[in-house]
XYZ file of N, CA and C in Angstrom:
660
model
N -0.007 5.678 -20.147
C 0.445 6.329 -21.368
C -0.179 7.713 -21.490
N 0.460 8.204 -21.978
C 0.175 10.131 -22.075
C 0.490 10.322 -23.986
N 0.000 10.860 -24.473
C 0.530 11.668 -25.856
C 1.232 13.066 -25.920
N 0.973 13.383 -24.527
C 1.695 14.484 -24.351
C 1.800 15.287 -23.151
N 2.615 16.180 -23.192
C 3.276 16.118 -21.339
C 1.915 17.200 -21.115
N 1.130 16.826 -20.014
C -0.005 18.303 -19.585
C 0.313 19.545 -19.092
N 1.799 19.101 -18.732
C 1.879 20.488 -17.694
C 2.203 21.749 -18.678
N 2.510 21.919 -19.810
C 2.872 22.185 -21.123
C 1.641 23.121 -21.856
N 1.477 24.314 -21.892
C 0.589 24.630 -23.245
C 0.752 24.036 -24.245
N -0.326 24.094 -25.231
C 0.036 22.971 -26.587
C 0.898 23.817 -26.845
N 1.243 25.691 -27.133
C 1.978 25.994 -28.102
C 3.260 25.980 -27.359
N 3.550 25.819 -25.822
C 4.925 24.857 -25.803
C 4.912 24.127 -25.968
N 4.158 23.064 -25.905
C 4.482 21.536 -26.140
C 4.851 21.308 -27.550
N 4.363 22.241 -28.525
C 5.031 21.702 -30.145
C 6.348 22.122 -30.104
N 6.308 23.506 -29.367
C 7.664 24.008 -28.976
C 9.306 22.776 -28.797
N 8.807 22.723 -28.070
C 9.595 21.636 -26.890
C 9.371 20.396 -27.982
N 8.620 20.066 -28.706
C 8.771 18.844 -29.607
C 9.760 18.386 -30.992
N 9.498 20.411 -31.155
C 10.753 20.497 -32.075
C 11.799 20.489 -31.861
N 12.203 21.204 -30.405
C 13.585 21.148 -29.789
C 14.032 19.959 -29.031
N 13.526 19.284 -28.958
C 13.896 17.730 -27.973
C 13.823 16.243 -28.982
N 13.248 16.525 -29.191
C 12.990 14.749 -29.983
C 13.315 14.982 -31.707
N 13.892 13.613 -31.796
C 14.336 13.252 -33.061
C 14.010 12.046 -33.518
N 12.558 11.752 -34.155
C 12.250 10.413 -34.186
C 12.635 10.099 -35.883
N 13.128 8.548 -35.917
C 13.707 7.923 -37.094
C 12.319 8.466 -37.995
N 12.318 8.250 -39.439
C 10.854 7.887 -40.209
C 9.717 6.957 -39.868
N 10.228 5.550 -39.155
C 9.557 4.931 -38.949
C 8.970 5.498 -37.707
N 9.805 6.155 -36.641
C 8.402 6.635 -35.380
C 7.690 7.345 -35.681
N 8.175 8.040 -36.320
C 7.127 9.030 -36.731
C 5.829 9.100 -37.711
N 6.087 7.764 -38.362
C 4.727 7.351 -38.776
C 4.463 6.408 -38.113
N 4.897 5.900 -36.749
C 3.901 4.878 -36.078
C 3.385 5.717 -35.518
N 3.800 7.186 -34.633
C 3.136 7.848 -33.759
C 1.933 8.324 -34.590
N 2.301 8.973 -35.487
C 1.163 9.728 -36.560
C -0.280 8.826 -36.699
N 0.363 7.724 -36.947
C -1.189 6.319 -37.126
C -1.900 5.724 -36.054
N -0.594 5.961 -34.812
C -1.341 5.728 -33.441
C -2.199 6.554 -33.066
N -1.835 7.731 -33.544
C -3.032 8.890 -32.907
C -4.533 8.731 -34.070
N -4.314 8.015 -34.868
C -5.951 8.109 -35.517
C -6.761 6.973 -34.864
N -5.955 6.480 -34.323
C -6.441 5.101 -33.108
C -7.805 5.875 -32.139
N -8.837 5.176 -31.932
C -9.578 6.029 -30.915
C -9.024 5.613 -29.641
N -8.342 5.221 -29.063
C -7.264 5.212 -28.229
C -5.947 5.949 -28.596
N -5.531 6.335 -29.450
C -4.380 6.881 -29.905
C -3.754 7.600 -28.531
N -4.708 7.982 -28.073
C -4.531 9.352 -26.775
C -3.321 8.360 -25.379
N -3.395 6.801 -26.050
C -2.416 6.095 -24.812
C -0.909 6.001 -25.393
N -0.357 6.451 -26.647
C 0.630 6.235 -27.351
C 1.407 7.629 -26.453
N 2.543 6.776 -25.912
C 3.533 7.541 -25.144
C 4.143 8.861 -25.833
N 4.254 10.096 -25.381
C 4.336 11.190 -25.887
C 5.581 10.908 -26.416
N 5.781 11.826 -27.213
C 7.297 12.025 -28.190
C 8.772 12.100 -27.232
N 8.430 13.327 -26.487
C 9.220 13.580 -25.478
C 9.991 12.865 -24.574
N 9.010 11.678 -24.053
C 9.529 10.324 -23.132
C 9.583 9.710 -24.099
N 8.983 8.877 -25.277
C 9.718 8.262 -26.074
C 11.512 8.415 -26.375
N 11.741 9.897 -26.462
C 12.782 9.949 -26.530
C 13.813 10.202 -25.562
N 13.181 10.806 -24.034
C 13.923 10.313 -23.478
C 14.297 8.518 -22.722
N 13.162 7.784 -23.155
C 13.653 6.408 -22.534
C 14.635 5.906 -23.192
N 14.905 6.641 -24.637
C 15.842 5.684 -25.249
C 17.504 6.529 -24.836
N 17.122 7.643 -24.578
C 18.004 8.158 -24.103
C 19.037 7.727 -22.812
N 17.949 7.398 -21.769
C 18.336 6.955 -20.568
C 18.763 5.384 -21.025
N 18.149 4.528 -21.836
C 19.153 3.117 -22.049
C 20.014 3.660 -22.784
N 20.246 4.349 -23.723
C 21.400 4.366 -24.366
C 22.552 4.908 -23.514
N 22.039 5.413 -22.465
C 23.440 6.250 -21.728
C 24.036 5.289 -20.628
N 23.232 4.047 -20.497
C 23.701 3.523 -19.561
C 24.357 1.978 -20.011
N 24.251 1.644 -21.708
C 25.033 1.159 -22.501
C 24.143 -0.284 -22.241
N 23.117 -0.171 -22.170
C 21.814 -1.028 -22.585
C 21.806 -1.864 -23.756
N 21.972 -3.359 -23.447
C 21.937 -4.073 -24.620
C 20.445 -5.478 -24.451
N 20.281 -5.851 -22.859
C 19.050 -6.413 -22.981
C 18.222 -5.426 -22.417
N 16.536 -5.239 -22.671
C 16.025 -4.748 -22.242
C 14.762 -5.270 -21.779
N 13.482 -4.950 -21.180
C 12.189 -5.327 -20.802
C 11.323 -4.168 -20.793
N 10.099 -4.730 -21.578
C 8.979 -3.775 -21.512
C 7.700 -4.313 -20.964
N 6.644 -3.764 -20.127
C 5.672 -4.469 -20.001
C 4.384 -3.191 -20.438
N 3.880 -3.418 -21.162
C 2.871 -2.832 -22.252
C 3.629 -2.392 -23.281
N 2.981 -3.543 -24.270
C 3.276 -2.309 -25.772
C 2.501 -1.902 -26.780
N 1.312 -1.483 -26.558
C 0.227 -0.725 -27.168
C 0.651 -0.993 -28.546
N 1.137 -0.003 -29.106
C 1.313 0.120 -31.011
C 2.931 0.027 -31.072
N 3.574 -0.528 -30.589
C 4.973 -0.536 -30.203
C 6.039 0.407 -30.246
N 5.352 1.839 -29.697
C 6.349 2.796 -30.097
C 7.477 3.430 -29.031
N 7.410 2.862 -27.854
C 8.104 2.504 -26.654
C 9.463 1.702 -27.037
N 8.940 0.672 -27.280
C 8.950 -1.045 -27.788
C 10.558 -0.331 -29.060
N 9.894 0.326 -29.936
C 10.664 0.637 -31.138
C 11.897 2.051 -30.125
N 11.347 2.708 -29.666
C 12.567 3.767 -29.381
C 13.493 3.415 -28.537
N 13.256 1.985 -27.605
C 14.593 1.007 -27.043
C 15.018 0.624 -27.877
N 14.345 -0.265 -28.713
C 15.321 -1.196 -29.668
C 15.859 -0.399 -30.581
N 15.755 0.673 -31.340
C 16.548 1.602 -31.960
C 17.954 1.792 -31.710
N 18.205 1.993 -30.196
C 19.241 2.538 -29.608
C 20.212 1.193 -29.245
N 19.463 -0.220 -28.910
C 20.489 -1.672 -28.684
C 21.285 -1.325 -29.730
N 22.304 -2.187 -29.263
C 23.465 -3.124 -30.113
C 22.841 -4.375 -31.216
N 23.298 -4.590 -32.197
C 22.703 -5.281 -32.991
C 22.373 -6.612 -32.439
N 22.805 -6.967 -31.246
C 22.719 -8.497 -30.793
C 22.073 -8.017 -29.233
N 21.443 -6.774 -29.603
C 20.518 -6.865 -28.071
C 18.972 -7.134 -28.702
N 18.214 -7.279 -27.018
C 17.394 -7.732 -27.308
C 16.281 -7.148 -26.145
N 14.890 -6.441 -26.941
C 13.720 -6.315 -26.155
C 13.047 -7.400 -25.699
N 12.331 -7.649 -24.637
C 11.318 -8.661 -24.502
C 10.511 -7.716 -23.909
N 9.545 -7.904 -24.845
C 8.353 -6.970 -24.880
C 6.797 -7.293 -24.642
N 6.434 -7.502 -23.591
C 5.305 -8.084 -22.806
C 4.034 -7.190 -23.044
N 2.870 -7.728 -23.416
C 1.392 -7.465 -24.198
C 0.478 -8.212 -23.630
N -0.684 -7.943 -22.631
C -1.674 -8.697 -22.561
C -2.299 -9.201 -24.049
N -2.487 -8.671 -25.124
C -3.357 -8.617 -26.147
C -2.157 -8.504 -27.330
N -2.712 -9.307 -28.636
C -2.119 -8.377 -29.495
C -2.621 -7.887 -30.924
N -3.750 -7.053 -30.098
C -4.518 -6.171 -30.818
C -3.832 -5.319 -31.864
N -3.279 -5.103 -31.392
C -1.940 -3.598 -32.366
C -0.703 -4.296 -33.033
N -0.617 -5.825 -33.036
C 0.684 -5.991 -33.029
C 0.724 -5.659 -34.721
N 0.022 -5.920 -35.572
C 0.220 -5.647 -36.518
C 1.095 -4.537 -37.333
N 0.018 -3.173 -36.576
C 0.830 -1.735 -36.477
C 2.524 -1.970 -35.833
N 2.290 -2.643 -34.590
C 3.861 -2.495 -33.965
C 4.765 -3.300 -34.924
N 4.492 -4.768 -35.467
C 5.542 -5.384 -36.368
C 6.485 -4.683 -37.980
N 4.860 -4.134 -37.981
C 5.452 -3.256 -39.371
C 6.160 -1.852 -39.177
N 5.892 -1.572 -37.974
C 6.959 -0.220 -37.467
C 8.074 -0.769 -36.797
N 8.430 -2.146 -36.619
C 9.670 -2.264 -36.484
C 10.663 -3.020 -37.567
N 9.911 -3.571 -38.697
C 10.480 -4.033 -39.330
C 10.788 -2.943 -40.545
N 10.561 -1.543 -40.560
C 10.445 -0.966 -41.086
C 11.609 -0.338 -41.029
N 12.342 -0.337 -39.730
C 13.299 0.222 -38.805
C 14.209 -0.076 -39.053
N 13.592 -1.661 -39.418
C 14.995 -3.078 -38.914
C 15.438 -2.927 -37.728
N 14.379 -3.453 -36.521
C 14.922 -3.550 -35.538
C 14.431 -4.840 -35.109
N 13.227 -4.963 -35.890
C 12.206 -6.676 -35.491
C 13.272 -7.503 -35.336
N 14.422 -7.413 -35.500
C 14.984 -8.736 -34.896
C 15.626 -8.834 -33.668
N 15.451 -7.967 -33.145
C 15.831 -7.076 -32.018
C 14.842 -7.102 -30.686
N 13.211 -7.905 -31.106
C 12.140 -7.613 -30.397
C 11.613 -9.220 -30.287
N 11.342 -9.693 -28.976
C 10.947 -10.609 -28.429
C 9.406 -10.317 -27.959
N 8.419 -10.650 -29.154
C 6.981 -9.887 -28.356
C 6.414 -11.145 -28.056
N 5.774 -11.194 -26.217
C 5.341 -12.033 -25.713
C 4.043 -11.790 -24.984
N 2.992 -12.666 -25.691
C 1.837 -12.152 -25.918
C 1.136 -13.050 -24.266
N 0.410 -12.556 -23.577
C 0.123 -12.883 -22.281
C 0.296 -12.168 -20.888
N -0.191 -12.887 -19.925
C 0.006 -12.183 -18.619
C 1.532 -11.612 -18.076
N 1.908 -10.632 -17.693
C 3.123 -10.291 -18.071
C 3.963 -10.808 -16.704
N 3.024 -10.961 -15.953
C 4.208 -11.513 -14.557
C 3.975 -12.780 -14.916
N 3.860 -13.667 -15.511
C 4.037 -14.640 -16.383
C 5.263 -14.895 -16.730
N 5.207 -14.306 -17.806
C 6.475 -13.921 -18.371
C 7.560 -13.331 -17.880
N 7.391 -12.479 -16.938
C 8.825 -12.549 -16.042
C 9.016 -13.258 -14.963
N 7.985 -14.130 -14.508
C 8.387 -15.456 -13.789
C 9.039 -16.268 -14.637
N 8.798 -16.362 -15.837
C 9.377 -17.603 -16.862
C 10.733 -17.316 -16.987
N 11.059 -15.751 -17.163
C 12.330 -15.021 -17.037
C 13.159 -15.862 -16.000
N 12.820 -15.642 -14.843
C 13.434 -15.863 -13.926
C 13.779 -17.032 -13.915
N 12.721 -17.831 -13.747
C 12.807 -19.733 -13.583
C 13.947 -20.108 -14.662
N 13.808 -19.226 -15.748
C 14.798 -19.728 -16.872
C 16.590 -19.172 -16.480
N 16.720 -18.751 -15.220
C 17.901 -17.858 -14.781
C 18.516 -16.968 -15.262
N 17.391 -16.186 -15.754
C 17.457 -14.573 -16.520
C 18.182 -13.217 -15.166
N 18.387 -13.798 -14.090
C 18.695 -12.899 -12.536
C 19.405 -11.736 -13.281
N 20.074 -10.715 -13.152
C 20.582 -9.522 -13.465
C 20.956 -9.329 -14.501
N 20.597 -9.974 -15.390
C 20.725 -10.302 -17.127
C 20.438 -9.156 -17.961
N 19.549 -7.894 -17.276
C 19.063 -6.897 -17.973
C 19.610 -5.770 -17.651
N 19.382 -4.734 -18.489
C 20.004 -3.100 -18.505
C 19.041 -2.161 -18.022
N 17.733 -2.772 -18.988
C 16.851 -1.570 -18.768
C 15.320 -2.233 -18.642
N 13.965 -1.333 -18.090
C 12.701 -1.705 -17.540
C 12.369 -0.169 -17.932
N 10.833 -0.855 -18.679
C 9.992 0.162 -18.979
C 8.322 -0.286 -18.447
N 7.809 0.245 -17.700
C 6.556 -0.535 -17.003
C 5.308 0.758 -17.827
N 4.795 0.205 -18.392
C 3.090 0.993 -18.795
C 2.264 0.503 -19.196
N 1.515 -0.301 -18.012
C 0.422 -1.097 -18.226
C -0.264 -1.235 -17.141
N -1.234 -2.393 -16.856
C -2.358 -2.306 -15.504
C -1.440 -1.864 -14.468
N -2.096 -0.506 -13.687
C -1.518 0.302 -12.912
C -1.523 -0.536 -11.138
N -2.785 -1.827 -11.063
C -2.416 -2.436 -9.658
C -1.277 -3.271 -9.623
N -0.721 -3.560 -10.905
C 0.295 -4.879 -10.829
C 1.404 -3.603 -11.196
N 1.233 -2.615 -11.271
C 2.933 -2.197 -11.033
C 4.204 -2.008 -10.366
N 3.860 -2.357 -9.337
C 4.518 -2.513 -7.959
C 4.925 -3.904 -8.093
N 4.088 -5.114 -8.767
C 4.945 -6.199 -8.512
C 5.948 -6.250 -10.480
N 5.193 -5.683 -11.179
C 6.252 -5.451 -12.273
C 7.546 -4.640 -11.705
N 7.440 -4.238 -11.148
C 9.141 -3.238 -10.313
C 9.948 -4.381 -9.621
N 9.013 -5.098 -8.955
C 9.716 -6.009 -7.729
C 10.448 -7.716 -9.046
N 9.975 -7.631 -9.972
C 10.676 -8.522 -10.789
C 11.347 -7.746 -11.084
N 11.396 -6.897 -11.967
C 12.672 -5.668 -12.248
C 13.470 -5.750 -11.620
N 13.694 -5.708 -10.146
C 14.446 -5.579 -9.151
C 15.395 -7.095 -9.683
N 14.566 -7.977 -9.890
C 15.671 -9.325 -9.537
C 16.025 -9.474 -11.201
N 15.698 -8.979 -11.873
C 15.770 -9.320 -13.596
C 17.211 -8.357 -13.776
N 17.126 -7.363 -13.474
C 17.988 -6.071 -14.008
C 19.416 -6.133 -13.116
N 20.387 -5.978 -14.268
C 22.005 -5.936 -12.813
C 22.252 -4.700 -12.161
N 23.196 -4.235 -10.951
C 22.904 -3.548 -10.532
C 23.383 -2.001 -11.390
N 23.040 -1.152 -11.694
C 23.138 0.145 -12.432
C 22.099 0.258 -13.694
N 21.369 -1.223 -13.242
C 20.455 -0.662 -14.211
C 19.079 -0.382 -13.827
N 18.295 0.105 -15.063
C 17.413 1.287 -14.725
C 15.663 1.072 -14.695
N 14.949 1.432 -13.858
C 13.670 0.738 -14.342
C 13.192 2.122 -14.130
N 11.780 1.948 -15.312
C 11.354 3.632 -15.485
C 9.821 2.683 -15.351
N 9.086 4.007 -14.839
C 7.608 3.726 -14.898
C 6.392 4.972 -15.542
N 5.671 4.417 -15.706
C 4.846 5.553 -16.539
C 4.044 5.980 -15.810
N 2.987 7.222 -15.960
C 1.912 7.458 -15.566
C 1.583 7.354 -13.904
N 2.782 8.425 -13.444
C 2.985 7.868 -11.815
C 2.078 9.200 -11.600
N 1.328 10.524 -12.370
C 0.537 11.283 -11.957
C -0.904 11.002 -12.307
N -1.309 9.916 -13.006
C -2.563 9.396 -13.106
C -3.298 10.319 -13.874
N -2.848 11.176 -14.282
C -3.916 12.520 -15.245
C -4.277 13.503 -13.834
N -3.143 13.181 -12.869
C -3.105 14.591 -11.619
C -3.866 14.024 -10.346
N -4.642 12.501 -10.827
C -5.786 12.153 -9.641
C -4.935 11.863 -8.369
N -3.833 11.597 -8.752
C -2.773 10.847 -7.469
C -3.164 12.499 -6.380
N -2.931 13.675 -6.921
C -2.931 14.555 -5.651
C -4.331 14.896 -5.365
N -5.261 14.376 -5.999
C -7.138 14.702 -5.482
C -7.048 13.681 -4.737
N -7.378 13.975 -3.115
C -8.018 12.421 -2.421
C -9.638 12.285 -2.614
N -10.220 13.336 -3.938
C -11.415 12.235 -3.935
C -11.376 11.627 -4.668
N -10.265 10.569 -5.490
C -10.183 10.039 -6.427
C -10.402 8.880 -5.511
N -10.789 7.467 -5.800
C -10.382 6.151 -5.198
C -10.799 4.935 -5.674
N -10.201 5.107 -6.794
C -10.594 4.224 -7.944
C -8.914 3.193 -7.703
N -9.328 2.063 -8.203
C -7.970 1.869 -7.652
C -7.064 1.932 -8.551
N -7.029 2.313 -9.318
C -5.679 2.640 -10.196
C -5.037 3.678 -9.572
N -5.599 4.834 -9.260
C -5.514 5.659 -8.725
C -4.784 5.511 -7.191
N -5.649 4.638 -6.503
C -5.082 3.817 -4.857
C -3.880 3.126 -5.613
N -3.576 2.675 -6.244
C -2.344 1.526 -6.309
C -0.923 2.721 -6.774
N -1.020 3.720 -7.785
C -0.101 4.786 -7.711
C -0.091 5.520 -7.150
N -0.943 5.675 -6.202
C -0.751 6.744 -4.868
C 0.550 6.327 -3.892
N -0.318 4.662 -3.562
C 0.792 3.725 -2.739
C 2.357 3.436 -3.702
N 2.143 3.507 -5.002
C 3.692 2.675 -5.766
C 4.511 4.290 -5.134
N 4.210 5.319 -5.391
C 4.962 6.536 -5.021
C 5.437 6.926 -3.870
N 4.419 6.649 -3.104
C 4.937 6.502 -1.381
C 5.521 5.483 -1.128
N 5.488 4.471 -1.477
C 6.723 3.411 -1.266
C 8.223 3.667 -2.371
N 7.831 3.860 -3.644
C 9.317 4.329 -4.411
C 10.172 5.131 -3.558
N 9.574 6.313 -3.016
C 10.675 7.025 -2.508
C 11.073 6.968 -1.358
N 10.674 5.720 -0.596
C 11.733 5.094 0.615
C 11.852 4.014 -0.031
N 12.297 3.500 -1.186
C 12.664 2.068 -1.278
C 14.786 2.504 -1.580
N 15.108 1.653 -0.419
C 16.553 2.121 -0.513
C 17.298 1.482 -1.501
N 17.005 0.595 -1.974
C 17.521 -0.727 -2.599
C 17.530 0.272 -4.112
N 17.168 1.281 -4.809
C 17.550 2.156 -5.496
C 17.229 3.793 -5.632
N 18.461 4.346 -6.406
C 18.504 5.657 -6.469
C 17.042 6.353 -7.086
N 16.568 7.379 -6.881
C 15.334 7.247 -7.501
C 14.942 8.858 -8.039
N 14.022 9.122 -8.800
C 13.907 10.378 -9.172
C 12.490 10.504 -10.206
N 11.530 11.226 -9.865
C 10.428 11.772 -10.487
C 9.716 12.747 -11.515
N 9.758 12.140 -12.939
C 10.303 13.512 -13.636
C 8.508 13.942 -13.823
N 8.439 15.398 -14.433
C 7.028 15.761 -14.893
C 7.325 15.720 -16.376
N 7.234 14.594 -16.989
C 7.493 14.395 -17.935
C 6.201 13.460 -18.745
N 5.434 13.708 -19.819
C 4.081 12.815 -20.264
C 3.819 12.717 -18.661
N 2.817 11.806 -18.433
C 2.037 11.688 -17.307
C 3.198 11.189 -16.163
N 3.811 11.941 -15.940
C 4.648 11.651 -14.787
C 5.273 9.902 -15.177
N 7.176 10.372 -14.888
C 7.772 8.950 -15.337
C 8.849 8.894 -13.982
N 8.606 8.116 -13.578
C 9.315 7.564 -12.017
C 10.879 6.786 -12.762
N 11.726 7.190 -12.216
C 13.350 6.416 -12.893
C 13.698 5.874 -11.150
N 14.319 4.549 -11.697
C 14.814 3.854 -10.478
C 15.873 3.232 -10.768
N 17.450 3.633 -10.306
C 18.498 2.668 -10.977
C 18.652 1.928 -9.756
N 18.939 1.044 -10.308
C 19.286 -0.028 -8.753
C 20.798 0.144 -7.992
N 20.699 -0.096 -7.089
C 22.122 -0.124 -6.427
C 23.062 -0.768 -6.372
C-alpha cells in the first residue's frame, strides 16, 4: 500500500488528485481517518483507488476478490462500482480496522455487497475453489504479505474467467526492487513476482507507475 504515487512532487500529486479522482463522501472520509492511523501511510493512494474501480468497472465486473483490506478503502472503491447483486470477498488476516471499514461501507450502502473473511487468505481461496468457485470472478486485487503474492495470483488464475483482471500492489517496494542491496525478502519475493509476471503467457500484462507500482494481468 502507498498513500501516494512517489514519483510525483507533492505539488503535482494534489495536482493530479484534483484532476483524476472522484471519491463518493464516504471515501473520502474513510481516506481522511485512515491517514490519522499511525499506519495511515498503508491506505492505498486516491489515484489507484480510483483507478481499480475503474479497471472493474470497464470490464463489467460483478464478482470480485480482494486479499488485504486494511481500513477498507480498496474493498469500498470495487464495491461502489458492482451491480447491486455483485459481490466482494474481501480477505483480512486481522480485523483490526474492520470497524472503520464496516462503517465506511455501510455508509455507502454497499455492506451488502462485501463478504469480509477474516483469516489466512489462501485459505480462503482454497475454500473458494473446493466450493467450485473456478472462473466465477471478474476482478483480483492483491495487497498484502508480499512472499505469498505469487501464490495469491496463481489462485487468481483459476478463480477469475478468462478477460478478467488481476491487479497487484506495491510491485516497486518503495524503489528497493531496483537496489540489489536490498534482500530482505519482501523485497526478494517482488523482485522474483516481476521477473516471472512478464513471461507468464497465460496473461496480457502491463506495469503502471502508479502509488507504489500496480502490476495489471488480464487473463487469456
Amino acid at each position: 500500500m502507498a498513500d501516494h504515487t512517489a514519483q510525483l512532487s507533492e505539488n503535482m500529486s494534489s495536482w493530479y488528485r484534483t484532476h483524476a479522482c472522484r471519491p463518493s463522501v464516504a471515501m473520502q472520509k474513510l481516506c481522511d481517518e485512515t491517514r490519522k492511523l499511525e499506519d495511515g501511510e498503508m491506505l492505498t493512494s486516491p489515484e489507484q483507488l480510483q483507478f481499480l474501480a475503474f479497471l472493474a468497472s470497464s470490464i463489467g465486473a460483478k464478482n470480485a476478490i480482494e486479499i488485504g483490506v486494511y481500513t477498507g478503502a480498496s474493498t469500498l472503491a470495487v464495491a461502489e462500482i458492482l451491480p447491486e447483486n455483485g459481490t466482494i470477498v474481501a480477505c483480512d488476516a486481522t480485523d483490526e480496522n474492520s470497524n472503520l471499514a464496516s462503517a465506511a461501507w455501510e455508509e455507502a450502502n454497499v455492506d451488502h455487497k462485501i463478504d469480509l473473511r477474516i483469516g489466512p487468505a489462501l485459505g480462503t481461496l482454497q475454500a473458494l475453489i473446493d466450493e467450485g468457485q473456478e472462473n466465477r470472478y471478474d476482478f483480483m486485487y492483491i495487497d498484502a504479505d508480499k512472499t505469498n503474492s505469487k501464490n495469491y495470483y496463481e489462485f487468481g488464475l483459476q478463480l477469475l474467467r478468462e478477460g478478467g483482471i488481476i491487479t497487484i500492489d506495491n510491485m516497486f517496494y518503495g524503489g528497493q526492487v531496483a537496489d540489489d542491496s536490498y534482500t530482505d525478502e519482501n523485497t526478494i519475493a517482488t523482485r522474483e513476482l516481476a521477473a516471472f509476471l512478464i513471461t507468464d503467457d497465460r496473461v496480457d500484462y502491463s506495469l503502471l507507475p502508479i502509488g507504489d507500482g500496480l502490476a495489471i494481468a488480464r487473463i487469456r
